[in-house]
XYZ file of C-alpha atoms in Angstrom:
229
model
C 85.754 89.977 98.058
C 88.380 91.394 100.135
C 88.270 94.635 101.556
C 91.487 97.090 100.423
C 91.802 100.652 101.914
C 93.794 103.109 99.981
C 95.694 106.219 100.847
C 95.360 108.547 97.755
C 94.261 111.961 96.671
C 93.787 111.220 92.828
C 91.501 108.035 92.690
C 93.097 106.580 89.666
C 94.432 103.485 91.569
C 91.359 102.866 93.682
C 89.101 102.879 90.751
C 91.084 100.386 88.792
C 91.322 98.297 91.939
C 87.470 98.192 92.552
C 87.077 95.917 89.652
C 88.523 92.847 91.978
C 88.251 94.471 95.979
C 86.019 96.289 97.816
C 87.857 99.454 98.492
C 87.585 102.549 100.885
C 89.500 105.556 100.001
C 91.052 108.094 102.141
C 93.318 111.229 101.335
C 95.408 110.886 104.365
C 97.342 108.854 106.639
C 95.435 110.340 109.542
C 92.111 109.457 107.971
C 93.308 105.974 107.525
C 94.662 105.541 111.216
C 91.120 106.821 112.296
C 89.358 104.380 110.111
C 91.612 101.200 110.568
C 89.863 100.377 114.051
C 86.177 100.278 112.823
C 86.994 98.205 109.310
C 88.063 94.876 108.365
C 90.839 95.469 105.670
C 92.785 92.868 104.415
C 95.642 95.382 102.782
C 96.244 98.860 102.919
C 97.745 100.483 99.922
C 99.819 103.870 100.434
C 99.565 106.071 97.337
C 102.434 108.487 98.357
C 102.990 109.578 94.543
C 99.663 110.877 94.163
C 100.494 113.030 97.705
C 103.496 114.332 95.736
C 105.683 113.110 98.788
C 107.938 110.236 99.364
C 105.761 108.773 102.355
C 108.200 107.274 104.086
C 107.018 108.909 107.446
C 103.333 108.620 106.851
C 104.326 104.710 106.310
C 106.112 104.530 109.566
C 102.975 105.705 110.977
C 100.767 103.288 109.444
C 102.972 100.225 110.421
C 102.903 101.461 114.070
C 99.204 101.843 113.825
C 97.704 98.867 111.619
C 99.186 96.036 113.523
C 99.863 92.843 111.580
C 98.005 94.303 108.304
C 99.939 94.530 105.046
C 101.150 97.539 103.982
C 102.178 98.502 100.046
C 103.651 101.317 99.442
C 103.472 103.374 96.009
C 106.698 105.360 96.265
C 107.739 108.185 93.689
C 111.630 106.983 94.310
C 114.431 107.363 93.786
C 114.894 103.364 94.867
C 118.366 104.531 96.041
C 118.096 105.469 99.586
C 114.292 104.728 99.957
C 113.782 103.987 103.439
C 110.306 102.405 104.152
C 108.635 99.959 105.923
C 106.135 98.669 104.232
C 105.809 95.158 103.285
C 105.836 95.540 99.474
C 107.555 98.900 97.763
C 106.698 99.316 94.319
C 108.615 102.228 92.041
C 107.556 103.784 89.071
C 106.783 102.318 86.371
C 104.205 100.220 87.379
C 100.491 99.455 86.277
C 97.418 98.973 88.508
C 97.650 95.009 87.704
C 100.918 95.230 89.283
C 99.414 96.640 92.478
C 96.334 94.135 92.378
C 98.823 91.208 91.854
C 100.661 92.378 95.170
C 97.658 92.744 96.991
C 96.931 89.103 95.744
C 100.221 87.853 96.758
C 99.794 89.346 100.388
C 96.295 87.919 100.445
C 97.599 84.285 99.752
C 100.102 84.338 102.706
C 97.190 83.787 104.800
C 96.566 80.072 105.334
C 99.146 77.153 105.461
C 102.292 79.207 103.741
C 105.108 79.545 105.983
C 106.290 83.409 105.609
C 109.285 85.651 107.208
C 108.714 89.339 107.025
C 112.046 91.074 107.801
C 111.788 94.892 107.152
C 111.111 95.732 103.460
C 111.437 91.983 102.767
C 109.468 88.971 102.493
C 110.329 85.361 101.876
C 107.425 82.706 101.212
C 109.153 79.469 102.449
C 106.438 76.978 100.989
C 106.776 78.549 97.898
C 110.334 79.376 97.826
C 109.652 82.965 96.740
C 111.369 86.059 97.431
C 109.875 89.584 97.535
C 112.135 92.334 97.482
C 111.993 96.018 95.954
C 108.378 95.179 94.431
C 109.870 92.194 92.582
C 109.611 88.392 92.962
C 112.568 85.863 93.035
C 112.310 82.018 93.011
C 114.719 80.705 95.188
C 116.624 77.183 94.900
C 116.079 75.047 98.291
C 119.528 75.837 99.543
C 118.745 79.676 98.851
C 115.835 79.758 100.462
C 117.217 77.898 103.804
C 120.035 80.814 103.421
C 117.592 83.565 103.261
C 115.210 82.409 106.199
C 118.703 82.119 108.453
C 119.153 85.875 107.441
C 115.821 87.129 107.902
C 115.340 85.400 111.130
C 118.534 87.001 112.955
C 118.581 90.623 111.072
C 121.570 92.701 112.700
C 123.432 89.558 113.840
C 127.077 88.830 112.199
C 126.775 84.934 111.090
C 129.815 83.466 110.884
C 130.710 81.252 108.035
C 131.069 78.017 109.804
C 127.596 78.245 111.189
C 126.164 78.830 107.639
C 127.923 76.145 105.982
C 126.575 73.683 108.885
C 123.040 74.843 108.776
C 122.640 75.045 105.003
C 125.014 72.395 103.636
C 125.491 70.199 106.458
C 129.238 70.686 106.645
C 132.059 72.279 109.152
C 134.486 72.055 106.175
C 135.849 75.609 105.201
C 138.469 74.878 103.290
C 136.152 76.069 100.164
C 133.491 78.422 100.896
C 132.950 79.717 97.129
C 129.658 78.001 97.130
C 128.829 80.114 100.104
C 130.030 83.100 98.555
C 128.082 82.573 95.335
C 124.910 82.059 97.129
C 125.249 85.172 99.032
C 125.771 87.152 95.467
C 122.618 85.617 94.180
C 120.632 86.940 97.589
C 122.335 90.442 96.889
C 120.986 90.350 93.150
C 117.574 90.076 94.646
C 117.554 92.121 97.656
C 120.024 94.948 96.635
C 119.582 98.295 94.720
C 123.352 97.864 93.484
C 124.628 94.203 94.511
C 128.087 95.705 93.753
C 127.811 98.216 96.827
C 125.475 96.025 99.191
C 123.377 98.019 101.672
C 121.483 95.326 103.458
C 123.753 92.094 103.422
C 127.036 92.888 104.450
C 130.544 90.923 104.343
C 132.206 90.946 107.671
C 135.764 90.298 106.813
C 136.988 87.191 108.210
C 133.945 86.571 110.018
C 130.663 86.096 107.712
C 127.980 87.939 106.615
C 125.251 90.313 108.466
C 121.863 91.245 107.468
C 121.937 95.173 108.465
C 118.383 95.365 109.669
C 117.366 96.604 112.780
C 113.837 95.858 112.817
C 111.536 93.007 114.291
C 110.933 90.013 112.616
C 107.518 88.704 111.742
C 107.814 85.030 111.127
C 105.712 81.757 111.416
C 108.873 80.111 112.781
C 112.082 81.431 113.796
C 115.412 79.376 113.516
C 117.213 78.940 116.510
C 121.201 79.212 116.266
C 122.831 76.437 117.612
C 126.624 77.543 117.279
C 128.009 80.667 119.346
C 126.853 83.953 117.510
C 129.768 86.406 116.736
């Protein structure tokens, strides 16, 4: 039975999770950081809702202190403007079952699955599943290639020629509508408002850039073979 550490003050979710996991409960981020080195917790859950705070500062402290242990952040919202480093962020409304499913998804990453974690986003390359804003999106083979490139090179401007060569094996730039359509699909999955992208930005006349200045946790990072812009 997997061991889960949950930080909350009401006990509501902890009681429900005890049906599937061995659960340890603490009431503050400080207590969690003191306990982490002495335990073998597979996942940490921060219930910021029960603490009546967005919990983003606590989440950052936790990510600095728990190493590679996955973090789930139960965030009171609003979604727009939320800035959490957690592996999965859940916004109300949700149920204890959804938290449990999120824990199970993180536990399944251990093994042969190839996973790339970039800031608040995760893509399972083996299963072709993108996790963003607490939601799962199944990707086509071309989409998962494109997402992997963006997630492996956050903060870098990637030109259209590079993307067309890497994903579609062509350097023809006479018609890049296919690329633009695929970018729109990715925005629908990762953006709160796809019409006003906060993360996947268009660099006019050049290409696209994933606006994230965070380290990437990846099984394998893709080397760029063309000159980066």
